């Protein structure tokens, strides 16, 4: 049951990554035309790193086992969001929990915890890089560490709350799926037994 679901979700994730490719190209075009003030260096980082992250799942789905592909796509999604979060011109807040949310689709509570921890570490790194160019540091005379701690505490509070909700949600969903699967299996066994007893092929 879970293996079949994993394969289906992996296929969904590869389609999402294809859409991300379009979004990346749109960001790059907006940067080159002056709509967004990303700067040439950051634009090249988006173009190269983010495109590699977005394109590779569609290639690797042909070669990697489902479980390994799943882990790769989830962890790369965290890196993808983290790179976006390092720039002050892109507002990334609750988006950091998108990876654990995607992990929920696999109905594995342990996976939600793993992706949550990794995404949190990526978030902390991105916030530290981002804090160097915040308004408070540039214009209000506050130190980078002060802004980093302030932002990290705020992100952490909402992150922990969302993670707790997601974990409980997945546990309940998995239990419901297992109960339904067991009921279907029991019903199938009863049907097969009835056919054997009656000799019916219906």
mmCIF file of C-alpha atoms in Angstrom:
data_model
loop_
_atom_site.group_PDB
_atom_site.id
_atom_site.type_symbol
_atom_site.label_atom_id
_atom_site.label_comp_id
_atom_site.label_asym_id
_atom_site.label_seq_id
_atom_site.Cartn_x
_atom_site.Cartn_y
_atom_site.Cartn_z
ATOM 1 C CA UNK A 1 0.000 0.000 0.000
ATOM 2 C CA UNK A 2 2.677 2.520 1.044
ATOM 3 C CA UNK A 3 5.015 1.430 -1.747
ATOM 4 C CA UNK A 4 2.336 2.009 -4.370
ATOM 5 C CA UNK A 5 1.556 5.402 -2.852
ATOM 6 C CA UNK A 6 5.267 6.284 -2.835
ATOM 7 C CA UNK A 7 5.560 5.639 -6.557
ATOM 8 C CA UNK A 8 2.504 7.789 -7.286
ATOM 9 C CA UNK A 9 3.711 10.665 -5.095
ATOM 10 C CA UNK A 10 7.185 10.510 -6.670
ATOM 11 C CA UNK A 11 5.595 10.994 -10.066
ATOM 12 C CA UNK A 12 3.607 13.934 -8.691
ATOM 13 C CA UNK A 13 6.773 15.459 -7.239
ATOM 14 C CA UNK A 14 8.589 15.275 -10.576
ATOM 15 C CA UNK A 15 5.722 17.197 -12.168
ATOM 16 C CA UNK A 16 5.978 19.825 -9.422
ATOM 17 C CA UNK A 17 9.688 20.151 -10.136
ATOM 18 C CA UNK A 18 8.924 20.741 -13.817
ATOM 19 C CA UNK A 19 6.696 23.645 -12.792
ATOM 20 C CA UNK A 20 9.537 24.951 -10.611
ATOM 21 C CA UNK A 21 11.709 25.071 -13.735
ATOM 22 C CA UNK A 22 9.259 27.520 -15.294
ATOM 23 C CA UNK A 23 9.221 29.599 -12.084
ATOM 24 C CA UNK A 24 13.038 29.736 -12.015
ATOM 25 C CA UNK A 25 13.247 30.927 -15.605
ATOM 26 C CA UNK A 26 10.618 33.568 -14.819
ATOM 27 C CA UNK A 27 12.667 34.828 -11.847
ATOM 28 C CA UNK A 28 15.809 35.003 -13.970
ATOM 29 C CA UNK A 29 14.025 36.928 -16.734
ATOM 30 C CA UNK A 30 12.585 39.349 -14.147
ATOM 31 C CA UNK A 31 16.074 39.866 -12.738
ATOM 32 C CA UNK A 32 17.674 40.480 -16.125
ATOM 33 C CA UNK A 33 14.958 42.959 -17.068
ATOM 34 C CA UNK A 34 15.327 44.869 -13.791
ATOM 35 C CA UNK A 35 11.947 43.978 -12.299
ATOM 36 C CA UNK A 36 13.674 42.239 -9.382
ATOM 37 C CA UNK A 37 16.949 43.540 -7.932
ATOM 38 C CA UNK A 38 18.667 40.204 -7.399
ATOM 39 C CA UNK A 39 22.075 41.161 -8.731
ATOM 40 C CA UNK A 40 24.062 39.294 -11.372
ATOM 41 C CA UNK A 41 25.787 36.874 -8.970
ATOM 42 C CA UNK A 42 22.573 35.744 -7.269
ATOM 43 C CA UNK A 43 20.801 35.483 -10.626
ATOM 44 C CA UNK A 44 23.478 33.077 -11.868
ATOM 45 C CA UNK A 45 23.149 31.036 -8.660
ATOM 46 C CA UNK A 46 19.407 30.731 -9.240
ATOM 47 C CA UNK A 47 19.864 29.866 -12.891
ATOM 48 C CA UNK A 48 22.503 27.167 -12.372
ATOM 49 C CA UNK A 49 21.862 25.647 -8.928
ATOM 50 C CA UNK A 50 18.081 25.840 -8.940
ATOM 51 C CA UNK A 51 17.774 24.514 -12.499
ATOM 52 C CA UNK A 52 19.969 21.525 -11.613
ATOM 53 C CA UNK A 53 17.772 20.815 -8.593
ATOM 54 C CA UNK A 54 14.577 21.197 -10.631
ATOM 55 C CA UNK A 55 15.626 19.151 -13.665
ATOM 56 C CA UNK A 56 17.392 16.176 -12.063
ATOM 57 C CA UNK A 57 14.299 14.450 -10.533
ATOM 58 C CA UNK A 58 12.777 13.981 -13.992
ATOM 59 C CA UNK A 59 15.990 12.217 -15.043
ATOM 60 C CA UNK A 60 16.650 10.227 -11.867
ATOM 61 C CA UNK A 61 13.120 8.786 -11.729
ATOM 62 C CA UNK A 62 14.228 6.394 -14.471
ATOM 63 C CA UNK A 63 17.234 5.103 -12.558
ATOM 64 C CA UNK A 64 16.828 5.454 -8.779
ATOM 65 C CA UNK A 65 14.746 3.213 -6.499
ATOM 66 C CA UNK A 66 11.538 4.884 -5.331
ATOM 67 C CA UNK A 67 12.701 5.367 -1.738
ATOM 68 C CA UNK A 68 16.033 6.917 -2.716
ATOM 69 C CA UNK A 69 14.331 9.164 -5.266
ATOM 70 C CA UNK A 70 11.837 10.259 -2.614
ATOM 71 C CA UNK A 71 14.593 11.256 -0.188
ATOM 72 C CA UNK A 72 16.528 13.067 -2.912
ATOM 73 C CA UNK A 73 13.535 15.119 -4.036
ATOM 74 C CA UNK A 74 12.505 16.100 -0.511
ATOM 75 C CA UNK A 75 15.976 17.108 0.598
ATOM 76 C CA UNK A 76 16.627 19.004 -2.636
ATOM 77 C CA UNK A 77 13.316 20.811 -2.174
ATOM 78 C CA UNK A 78 14.620 22.074 1.175
ATOM 79 C CA UNK A 79 17.825 23.288 -0.484
ATOM 80 C CA UNK A 80 15.771 24.874 -3.274
ATOM 81 C CA UNK A 81 13.727 26.895 -0.780
ATOM 82 C CA UNK A 82 16.823 27.684 1.283
ATOM 83 C CA UNK A 83 18.598 29.254 -1.700
ATOM 84 C CA UNK A 84 15.563 31.434 -2.365
ATOM 85 C CA UNK A 85 15.452 32.391 1.307
ATOM 86 C CA UNK A 86 18.990 33.786 1.318
ATOM 87 C CA UNK A 87 17.931 36.805 -0.744
ATOM 88 C CA UNK A 88 16.251 39.806 0.867
ATOM 89 C CA UNK A 89 14.158 40.506 -2.217
ATOM 90 C CA UNK A 90 12.313 37.177 -1.891
ATOM 91 C CA UNK A 91 10.008 36.782 1.093
ATOM 92 C CA UNK A 92 10.289 33.207 2.363
ATOM 93 C CA UNK A 93 8.577 32.584 5.709
ATOM 94 C CA UNK A 94 6.161 29.712 6.263
ATOM 95 C CA UNK A 95 7.381 28.333 2.925
ATOM 96 C CA UNK A 96 10.142 26.576 4.864
ATOM 97 C CA UNK A 97 7.629 23.991 6.102
ATOM 98 C CA UNK A 98 6.639 23.121 2.527
ATOM 99 C CA UNK A 99 9.033 20.151 2.505
ATOM 100 C CA UNK A 100 7.524 18.475 5.605
ATOM 101 C CA UNK A 101 4.095 19.167 4.060
ATOM 102 C CA UNK A 102 5.189 17.346 0.897
ATOM 103 C CA UNK A 103 6.536 14.582 3.148
ATOM 104 C CA UNK A 104 3.019 14.135 4.516
ATOM 105 C CA UNK A 105 1.927 12.819 1.115
ATOM 106 C CA UNK A 106 3.927 9.650 1.789
ATOM 107 C CA UNK A 107 1.973 8.907 5.006
ATOM 108 C CA UNK A 108 5.125 8.158 7.032
ATOM 109 C CA UNK A 109 5.359 10.069 10.360
ATOM 110 C CA UNK A 110 9.079 9.351 10.689
ATOM 111 C CA UNK A 111 9.704 10.896 7.284
ATOM 112 C CA UNK A 112 7.900 14.063 8.371
ATOM 113 C CA UNK A 113 10.254 14.347 11.344
ATOM 114 C CA UNK A 114 13.377 13.743 9.228
ATOM 115 C CA UNK A 115 12.412 16.250 6.571
ATOM 116 C CA UNK A 116 11.353 18.684 9.275
ATOM 117 C CA UNK A 117 14.752 18.571 10.969
ATOM 118 C CA UNK A 118 16.657 18.942 7.702
ATOM 119 C CA UNK A 119 14.415 21.772 6.511
ATOM 120 C CA UNK A 120 14.849 23.547 9.845
ATOM 121 C CA UNK A 121 18.655 23.411 9.556
ATOM 122 C CA UNK A 122 18.445 24.747 6.009
ATOM 123 C CA UNK A 123 16.134 27.503 7.250
ATOM 124 C CA UNK A 124 18.565 28.539 10.010
ATOM 125 C CA UNK A 125 21.444 28.693 7.506
ATOM 126 C CA UNK A 126 19.346 30.731 5.053
ATOM 127 C CA UNK A 127 18.198 33.139 7.779
ATOM 128 C CA UNK A 128 21.806 33.701 8.873
ATOM 129 C CA UNK A 129 22.895 34.523 5.324
ATOM 130 C CA UNK A 130 19.831 36.699 4.806
ATOM 131 C CA UNK A 131 20.276 38.595 8.083
ATOM 132 C CA UNK A 132 23.385 40.368 6.799
ATOM 133 C CA UNK A 133 21.274 42.461 4.453
ATOM 134 C CA UNK A 134 18.160 43.073 6.538
ATOM 135 C CA UNK A 135 16.736 46.535 7.107
ATOM 136 C CA UNK A 136 17.697 46.512 10.779
ATOM 137 C CA UNK A 137 21.343 45.777 10.052
ATOM 138 C CA UNK A 138 21.681 48.186 7.124
ATOM 139 C CA UNK A 139 19.721 51.144 8.452
ATOM 140 C CA UNK A 140 18.962 50.783 12.163
ATOM 141 C CA UNK A 141 22.444 49.933 13.395
ATOM 142 C CA UNK A 142 21.564 46.542 14.857
ATOM 143 C CA UNK A 143 24.093 43.735 14.674
ATOM 144 C CA UNK A 144 23.743 40.814 12.326
ATOM 145 C CA UNK A 145 23.570 38.363 15.229
ATOM 146 C CA UNK A 146 20.741 40.319 16.857
ATOM 147 C CA UNK A 147 18.661 40.177 13.688
ATOM 148 C CA UNK A 148 19.553 36.527 13.146
ATOM 149 C CA UNK A 149 18.398 35.532 16.640
ATOM 150 C CA UNK A 150 15.206 37.576 16.360
ATOM 151 C CA UNK A 151 14.226 36.134 12.995
ATOM 152 C CA UNK A 152 15.218 32.583 13.957
ATOM 153 C CA UNK A 153 13.129 32.660 17.145
ATOM 154 C CA UNK A 154 10.094 33.856 15.232
ATOM 155 C CA UNK A 155 10.519 31.235 12.526
ATOM 156 C CA UNK A 156 11.150 28.510 15.109
ATOM 157 C CA UNK A 157 7.914 29.169 16.997
ATOM 158 C CA UNK A 158 5.706 28.879 13.915
ATOM 159 C CA UNK A 159 7.817 25.987 12.576
ATOM 160 C CA UNK A 160 7.423 23.871 15.715
ATOM 161 C CA UNK A 161 3.653 24.486 15.821
ATOM 162 C CA UNK A 162 3.192 23.501 12.181
ATOM 163 C CA UNK A 163 5.425 20.424 12.580
ATOM 164 C CA UNK A 164 3.415 19.217 15.576
ATOM 165 C CA UNK A 165 0.184 19.549 13.593
ATOM 166 C CA UNK A 166 1.659 17.800 10.536
ATOM 167 C CA UNK A 167 3.035 14.900 12.574
ATOM 168 C CA UNK A 168 -0.292 14.274 14.301
ATOM 169 C CA UNK A 169 -2.124 14.609 10.990
ATOM 170 C CA UNK A 170 0.060 12.027 9.267
ATOM 171 C CA UNK A 171 -0.189 9.581 12.166
ATOM 172 C CA UNK A 172 -3.977 9.748 12.017
ATOM 173 C CA UNK A 173 -4.040 9.501 8.218
ATOM 174 C CA UNK A 174 -1.719 6.489 8.208
ATOM 175 C CA UNK A 175 -3.831 4.736 10.840
ATOM 176 C CA UNK A 176 -6.968 5.320 8.782
ATOM 177 C CA UNK A 177 -5.263 4.000 5.648
ATOM 178 C CA UNK A 178 -4.072 0.861 7.438
ATOM 179 C CA UNK A 179 -7.527 0.227 8.897
ATOM 180 C CA UNK A 180 -9.144 0.641 5.498
ATOM 181 C CA UNK A 181 -6.557 -1.610 3.859
ATOM 182 C CA UNK A 182 -7.074 -4.285 6.539
ATOM 183 C CA UNK A 183 -10.834 -4.113 6.069
ATOM 184 C CA UNK A 184 -10.467 -4.478 2.296
ATOM 185 C CA UNK A 185 -8.101 -7.428 2.706
ATOM 186 C CA UNK A 186 -10.447 -9.108 5.168
ATOM 187 C CA UNK A 187 -13.385 -8.608 2.811
ATOM 188 C CA UNK A 188 -11.360 -9.991 -0.108
ATOM 189 C CA UNK A 189 -10.382 -13.082 1.892
ATOM 190 C CA UNK A 190 -14.006 -13.683 2.864
ATOM 191 C CA UNK A 191 -15.066 -13.334 -0.765
ATOM 192 C CA UNK A 192 -12.375 -15.761 -1.923
ATOM 193 C CA UNK A 193 -13.354 -18.222 0.798
ATOM 194 C CA UNK A 194 -17.024 -17.995 -0.193
ATOM 195 C CA UNK A 195 -16.132 -18.670 -3.826
ATOM 196 C CA UNK A 196 -14.121 -21.736 -2.805
ATOM 197 C CA UNK A 197 -16.962 -23.097 -0.686
ATOM 198 C CA UNK A 198 -19.695 -22.487 -3.231
ATOM 199 C CA UNK A 199 -17.566 -23.170 -6.281
ATOM 200 C CA UNK A 200 -18.749 -19.876 -7.748
ATOM 201 C CA UNK A 201 -16.597 -17.939 -10.207
ATOM 202 C CA UNK A 202 -18.618 -14.750 -9.802
#
